[in-house]
PDB file of N, CA and C in Angstrom:
ATOM      1  N   MET E   1       0.812  -1.190   0.000  1.00  0.00           N
ATOM      2  CA  MET E   1       0.000   0.000   0.000  1.00  0.00           C
ATOM      3  C   MET E   1       0.862   1.264   0.000  1.00  0.00           C
ATOM      4  N   GLY E   2       1.973   1.226   0.718  1.00  0.00           N
ATOM      5  CA  GLY E   2       2.873   2.370   0.768  1.00  0.00           C
ATOM      6  C   GLY E   2       3.447   2.691  -0.596  1.00  0.00           C
ATOM      7  N   TYR E   3       3.709   1.645  -1.381  1.00  0.00           N
ATOM      8  CA  TYR E   3       4.252   1.821  -2.731  1.00  0.00           C
ATOM      9  C   TYR E   3       3.243   2.557  -3.612  1.00  0.00           C
ATOM     10  N   ILE E   4       1.983   2.174  -3.521  1.00  0.00           N
ATOM     11  CA  ILE E   4       0.929   2.808  -4.322  1.00  0.00           C
ATOM     12  C   ILE E   4       0.779   4.280  -3.928  1.00  0.00           C
ATOM     13  N   LEU E   5       0.819   4.566  -2.639  1.00  0.00           N
ATOM     14  CA  LEU E   5       0.716   5.950  -2.187  1.00  0.00           C
ATOM     15  C   LEU E   5       1.903   6.776  -2.666  1.00  0.00           C
ATOM     16  N   ALA E   6       3.088   6.188  -2.681  1.00  0.00           N
ATOM     17  CA  ALA E   6       4.270   6.894  -3.172  1.00  0.00           C
ATOM     18  C   ALA E   6       4.126   7.212  -4.657  1.00  0.00           C
ATOM     19  N   ILE E   7       3.621   6.259  -5.416  1.00  0.00           N
ATOM     20  CA  ILE E   7       3.415   6.477  -6.850  1.00  0.00           C
ATOM     21  C   ILE E   7       2.365   7.557  -7.075  1.00  0.00           C
ATOM     22  N   LEU E   8       1.266   7.506  -6.346  1.00  0.00           N
ATOM     23  CA  LEU E   8       0.217   8.524  -6.486  1.00  0.00           C
ATOM     24  C   LEU E   8       0.736   9.905  -6.112  1.00  0.00           C
ATOM     25  N   GLY E   9       1.533   9.976  -5.061  1.00  0.00           N
ATOM     26  CA  GLY E   9       2.120  11.256  -4.661  1.00  0.00           C
ATOM     27  C   GLY E   9       3.036  11.812  -5.735  1.00  0.00           C
ATOM     28  N   ALA E  10       3.887  10.961  -6.298  1.00  0.00           N
ATOM     29  CA  ALA E  10       4.783  11.405  -7.368  1.00  0.00           C
ATOM     30  C   ALA E  10       3.991  11.824  -8.599  1.00  0.00           C
ATOM     31  N   LEU E  11       2.953  11.096  -8.906  1.00  0.00           N
ATOM     32  CA  LEU E  11       2.108  11.430 -10.050  1.00  0.00           C
ATOM     33  C   LEU E  11       1.460  12.800  -9.873  1.00  0.00           C
ATOM     34  N   LEU E  12       0.946  13.064  -8.689  1.00  0.00           N
ATOM     35  CA  LEU E  12       0.321  14.358  -8.432  1.00  0.00           C
ATOM     36  C   LEU E  12       1.330  15.501  -8.566  1.00  0.00           C
ATOM     37  N   VAL E  13       2.525  15.302  -8.048  1.00  0.00           N
ATOM     38  CA  VAL E  13       3.559  16.337  -8.166  1.00  0.00           C
ATOM     39  C   VAL E  13       3.867  16.598  -9.637  1.00  0.00           C
ATOM     40  N   LEU E  14       4.060  15.544 -10.416  1.00  0.00           N
ATOM     41  CA  LEU E  14       4.396  15.712 -11.831  1.00  0.00           C
ATOM     42  C   LEU E  14       3.249  16.333 -12.625  1.00  0.00           C
ATOM     43  N   GLU E  15       2.028  15.973 -12.283  1.00  0.00           N
ATOM     44  CA  GLU E  15       0.871  16.493 -13.008  1.00  0.00           C
ATOM     45  C   GLU E  15       0.652  17.986 -12.759  1.00  0.00           C
ATOM     46  N   VAL E  16       1.035  18.479 -11.609  1.00  0.00           N
ATOM     47  CA  VAL E  16       0.749  19.863 -11.236  1.00  0.00           C
ATOM     48  C   VAL E  16       1.845  20.833 -11.677  1.00  0.00           C
ATOM     49  N   ILE E  17       3.010  20.339 -12.030  1.00  0.00           N
ATOM     50  CA  ILE E  17       4.127  21.220 -12.413  1.00  0.00           C
ATOM     51  C   ILE E  17       3.738  22.230 -13.493  1.00  0.00           C
ATOM     52  N   PRO E  18       3.099  21.829 -14.599  1.00  0.00           N
ATOM     53  CA  PRO E  18       2.752  22.836 -15.623  1.00  0.00           C
ATOM     54  C   PRO E  18       1.811  23.927 -15.103  1.00  0.00           C
ATOM     55  N   TYR E  19       0.855  23.559 -14.241  1.00  0.00           N
ATOM     56  CA  TYR E  19      -0.084  24.541 -13.701  1.00  0.00           C
ATOM     57  C   TYR E  19       0.610  25.509 -12.751  1.00  0.00           C
ATOM     58  N   PHE E  20       1.590  25.025 -12.021  1.00  0.00           N
ATOM     59  CA  PHE E  20       2.329  25.863 -11.077  1.00  0.00           C
ATOM     60  C   PHE E  20       3.329  26.754 -11.807  1.00  0.00           C
ATOM     61  N   ALA E  21       4.065  26.179 -12.746  1.00  0.00           N
ATOM     62  CA  ALA E  21       5.136  26.921 -13.418  1.00  0.00           C
ATOM     63  C   ALA E  21       4.623  27.828 -14.537  1.00  0.00           C
ATOM     64  N   PHE E  22       3.603  27.387 -15.274  1.00  0.00           N
ATOM     65  CA  PHE E  22       3.115  28.138 -16.429  1.00  0.00           C
ATOM     66  C   PHE E  22       1.588  28.199 -16.435  1.00  0.00           C
ATOM     67  N   PRO E  23       0.975  28.899 -15.480  1.00  0.00           N
ATOM     68  CA  PRO E  23      -0.490  28.883 -15.390  1.00  0.00           C
ATOM     69  C   PRO E  23      -1.190  29.433 -16.636  1.00  0.00           C
ATOM     70  N   ALA E  24      -0.660  30.475 -17.240  1.00  0.00           N
ATOM     71  CA  ALA E  24      -1.307  31.051 -18.434  1.00  0.00           C
ATOM     72  C   ALA E  24      -1.270  30.066 -19.598  1.00  0.00           C
ATOM     73  N   LYS E  25      -0.136  29.410 -19.784  1.00  0.00           N
ATOM     74  CA  LYS E  25      -0.021  28.426 -20.860  1.00  0.00           C
ATOM     75  C   LYS E  25      -0.918  27.216 -20.594  1.00  0.00           C
ATOM     76  N   ALA E  26      -1.041  26.831 -19.326  1.00  0.00           N
ATOM     77  CA  ALA E  26      -1.906  25.699 -18.982  1.00  0.00           C
ATOM     78  C   ALA E  26      -3.364  26.026 -19.313  1.00  0.00           C
ATOM     79  N   LYS E  27      -3.788  27.245 -19.045  1.00  0.00           N
ATOM     80  CA  LYS E  27      -5.155  27.651 -19.383  1.00  0.00           C
ATOM     81  C   LYS E  27      -5.364  27.646 -20.891  1.00  0.00           C
ATOM     82  N   ARG E  28      -4.373  28.151 -21.621  1.00  0.00           N
ATOM     83  CA  ARG E  28      -4.471  28.174 -23.078  1.00  0.00           C
ATOM     84  C   ARG E  28      -4.553  26.747 -23.627  1.00  0.00           C
ATOM     85  N   TRP E  29      -3.735  25.859 -23.078  1.00  0.00           N
ATOM     86  CA  TRP E  29      -3.754  24.471 -23.530  1.00  0.00           C
ATOM     87  C   TRP E  29      -5.111  23.831 -23.236  1.00  0.00           C
ATOM     88  N   ALA E  30      -5.669  24.142 -22.069  1.00  0.00           N
ATOM     89  CA  ALA E  30      -6.959  23.557 -21.699  1.00  0.00           C
ATOM     90  C   ALA E  30      -8.055  23.980 -22.674  1.00  0.00           C
ATOM     91  N   THR E  31      -7.985  25.190 -23.177  1.00  0.00           N
ATOM     92  CA  THR E  31      -8.998  25.617 -24.149  1.00  0.00           C
ATOM     93  C   THR E  31      -8.725  25.008 -25.521  1.00  0.00           C
ATOM     94  N   GLN E  32      -7.458  24.812 -25.860  1.00  0.00           N
ATOM     95  CA  GLN E  32      -7.118  24.236 -27.162  1.00  0.00           C
ATOM     96  C   GLN E  32      -7.448  22.752 -27.238  1.00  0.00           C
ATOM     97  N   VAL E  33      -7.380  22.055 -26.118  1.00  0.00           N
ATOM     98  CA  VAL E  33      -7.632  20.611 -26.135  1.00  0.00           C
ATOM     99  C   VAL E  33      -9.096  20.313 -26.473  1.00  0.00           C
ATOM    100  N   GLN E  34      -9.969  21.285 -26.286  1.00  0.00           N
ATOM    101  CA  GLN E  34     -11.372  21.098 -26.636  1.00  0.00           C
ATOM    102  C   GLN E  34     -11.561  20.937 -28.143  1.00  0.00           C
ATOM    103  N   ASP E  35     -10.626  21.456 -28.923  1.00  0.00           N
ATOM    104  CA  ASP E  35     -10.714  21.362 -30.378  1.00  0.00           C
ATOM    105  C   ASP E  35     -10.192  20.033 -30.926  1.00  0.00           C
ATOM    106  N   VAL E  36      -9.527  19.258 -30.085  1.00  0.00           N
ATOM    107  CA  VAL E  36      -8.973  17.979 -30.516  1.00  0.00           C
ATOM    108  C   VAL E  36     -10.104  16.952 -30.570  1.00  0.00           C
ATOM    109  N   PRO E  37     -10.195  16.204 -31.664  1.00  0.00           N
ATOM    110  CA  PRO E  37     -11.264  15.195 -31.766  1.00  0.00           C
ATOM    111  C   PRO E  37     -11.162  14.127 -30.670  1.00  0.00           C
ATOM    112  N   ASP E  38     -12.309  13.612 -30.254  1.00  0.00           N
ATOM    113  CA  ASP E  38     -12.350  12.590 -29.206  1.00  0.00           C
ATOM    114  C   ASP E  38     -11.497  11.381 -29.554  1.00  0.00           C
ATOM    115  N   ARG E  39     -11.528  10.982 -30.813  1.00  0.00           N
ATOM    116  CA  ARG E  39     -10.770   9.799 -31.242  1.00  0.00           C
ATOM    117  C   ARG E  39      -9.278   9.984 -30.979  1.00  0.00           C
ATOM    118  N   VAL E  40      -8.762  11.176 -31.265  1.00  0.00           N
ATOM    119  CA  VAL E  40      -7.341  11.458 -31.051  1.00  0.00           C
ATOM    120  C   VAL E  40      -7.015  11.432 -29.560  1.00  0.00           C
ATOM    121  N   LEU E  41      -7.884  12.009 -28.739  1.00  0.00           N
ATOM    122  CA  LEU E  41      -7.655  11.989 -27.294  1.00  0.00           C
ATOM    123  C   LEU E  41      -7.677  10.567 -26.748  1.00  0.00           C
ATOM    124  N   ARG E  42      -8.564   9.738 -27.286  1.00  0.00           N
ATOM    125  CA  ARG E  42      -8.606   8.331 -26.844  1.00  0.00           C
ATOM    126  C   ARG E  42      -7.325   7.598 -27.227  1.00  0.00           C
ATOM    127  N   ILE E  43      -6.829   7.864 -28.420  1.00  0.00           N
ATOM    128  CA  ILE E  43      -5.591   7.218 -28.874  1.00  0.00           C
ATOM    129  C   ILE E  43      -4.418   7.660 -27.998  1.00  0.00           C
ATOM    130  N   ILE E  44      -4.341   8.958 -27.707  1.00  0.00           N
ATOM    131  CA  ILE E  44      -3.270   9.465 -26.852  1.00  0.00           C
ATOM    132  C   ILE E  44      -3.387   8.866 -25.454  1.00  0.00           C
ATOM    133  N   GLY E  45      -4.602   8.796 -24.929  1.00  0.00           N
ATOM    134  CA  GLY E  45      -4.815   8.212 -23.601  1.00  0.00           C
ATOM    135  C   GLY E  45      -4.442   6.740 -23.551  1.00  0.00           C
ATOM    136  N   ALA E  46      -4.858   5.991 -24.570  1.00  0.00           N
ATOM    137  CA  ALA E  46      -4.530   4.564 -24.619  1.00  0.00           C
ATOM    138  C   ALA E  46      -3.025   4.351 -24.735  1.00  0.00           C
ATOM    139  N   ALA E  47      -2.373   5.146 -25.577  1.00  0.00           N
ATOM    140  CA  ALA E  47      -0.924   5.026 -25.738  1.00  0.00           C
ATOM    141  C   ALA E  47      -0.202   5.356 -24.436  1.00  0.00           C
ATOM    142  N   SER E  48      -0.687   6.361 -23.726  1.00  0.00           N
ATOM    143  CA  SER E  48      -0.078   6.728 -22.444  1.00  0.00           C
ATOM    144  C   SER E  48      -0.257   5.628 -21.412  1.00  0.00           C
ATOM    145  N   MET E  49      -1.461   5.046 -21.347  1.00  0.00           N
ATOM    146  CA  MET E  49      -1.699   3.962 -20.391  1.00  0.00           C
ATOM    147  C   MET E  49      -0.836   2.747 -20.705  1.00  0.00           C
ATOM    148  N   ILE E  50      -0.747   2.387 -21.968  1.00  0.00           N
ATOM    149  CA  ILE E  50       0.069   1.229 -22.363  1.00  0.00           C
ATOM    150  C   ILE E  50       1.531   1.476 -22.047  1.00  0.00           C
ATOM    151  N   THR E  51       2.010   2.686 -22.334  1.00  0.00           N
ATOM    152  CA  THR E  51       3.403   3.026 -22.020  1.00  0.00           C
ATOM    153  C   THR E  51       3.650   2.934 -20.522  1.00  0.00           C
ATOM    154  N   GLY E  52       2.733   3.468 -19.723  1.00  0.00           N
ATOM    155  CA  GLY E  52       2.878   3.386 -18.272  1.00  0.00           C
ATOM    156  C   GLY E  52       2.887   1.955 -17.768  1.00  0.00           C
ATOM    157  N   LEU E  53       1.992   1.143 -18.292  1.00  0.00           N
ATOM    158  CA  LEU E  53       1.964  -0.269 -17.896  1.00  0.00           C
ATOM    159  C   LEU E  53       3.245  -0.993 -18.286  1.00  0.00           C
ATOM    160  N   LEU E  54       3.756  -0.707 -19.473  1.00  0.00           N
ATOM    161  CA  LEU E  54       5.012  -1.323 -19.915  1.00  0.00           C
ATOM    162  C   LEU E  54       6.187  -0.895 -19.033  1.00  0.00           C
ATOM    163  N   LEU E  55       6.202   0.382 -18.638  1.00  0.00           N
ATOM    164  CA  LEU E  55       7.265   0.849 -17.746  1.00  0.00           C
ATOM    165  C   LEU E  55       7.175   0.167 -16.383  1.00  0.00           C
ATOM    166  N   LEU E  56       5.969   0.037 -15.846  1.00  0.00           N
ATOM    167  CA  LEU E  56       5.807  -0.656 -14.575  1.00  0.00           C
ATOM    168  C   LEU E  56       6.206  -2.127 -14.681  1.00  0.00           C
ATOM    169  N   TYR E  57       5.836  -2.751 -15.783  1.00  0.00           N
ATOM    170  CA  TYR E  57       6.193  -4.152 -15.994  1.00  0.00           C
ATOM    171  C   TYR E  57       7.704  -4.314 -16.123  1.00  0.00           C
ATOM    172  N   ALA E  58       8.335  -3.412 -16.876  1.00  0.00           N
ATOM    173  CA  ALA E  58       9.792  -3.472 -17.048  1.00  0.00           C
ATOM    174  C   ALA E  58      10.497  -3.255 -15.716  1.00  0.00           C
ATOM    175  N   LYS E  59      10.008  -2.326 -14.925  1.00  0.00           N
ATOM    176  CA  LYS E  59      10.609  -2.083 -13.620  1.00  0.00           C
ATOM    177  C   LYS E  59      10.519  -3.326 -12.748  1.00  0.00           C
ATOM    178  N   ARG E  60       9.346  -3.946 -12.767  1.00  0.00           N
ATOM    179  CA  ARG E  60       9.156  -5.144 -11.940  1.00  0.00           C
ATOM    180  C   ARG E  60      10.017  -6.299 -12.433  1.00  0.00           C
ATOM    181  N   LEU E  61      10.147  -6.422 -13.750  1.00  0.00           N
ATOM    182  CA  LEU E  61      10.934  -7.495 -14.343  1.00  0.00           C
ATOM    183  C   LEU E  61      12.421  -7.323 -14.052  1.00  0.00           C
ATOM    184  N   LEU E  62      12.916  -6.091 -14.186  1.00  0.00           N
ATOM    185  CA  LEU E  62      14.339  -5.821 -14.066  1.00  0.00           C
ATOM    186  C   LEU E  62      14.797  -5.662 -12.625  1.00  0.00           C
ATOM    187  N   TRP E  63      13.976  -5.023 -11.789  1.00  0.00           N
ATOM    188  CA  TRP E  63      14.423  -4.712 -10.434  1.00  0.00           C
ATOM    189  C   TRP E  63      13.577  -5.356  -9.344  1.00  0.00           C
ATOM    190  N   GLY E  64      12.693  -6.258  -9.730  1.00  0.00           N
ATOM    191  CA  GLY E  64      11.913  -6.995  -8.747  1.00  0.00           C
ATOM    192  C   GLY E  64      11.023  -6.167  -8.001  1.00  0.00           C
TER     193      GLY E  64
END
């Protein structure tokens, strides 16, 4: 459970960096993402999830 909390904490820190460092650009990006077709967002989301799963699997395989 501690491992999952550590990962969630790191994820939250990484996710918030753009909003903290570049708030105006983050707002602009949020409005621009509305113009992206749903299909493209789904593909990007699926690719990101698969990449994350592969990284977790590789970490577990290589470093136990």
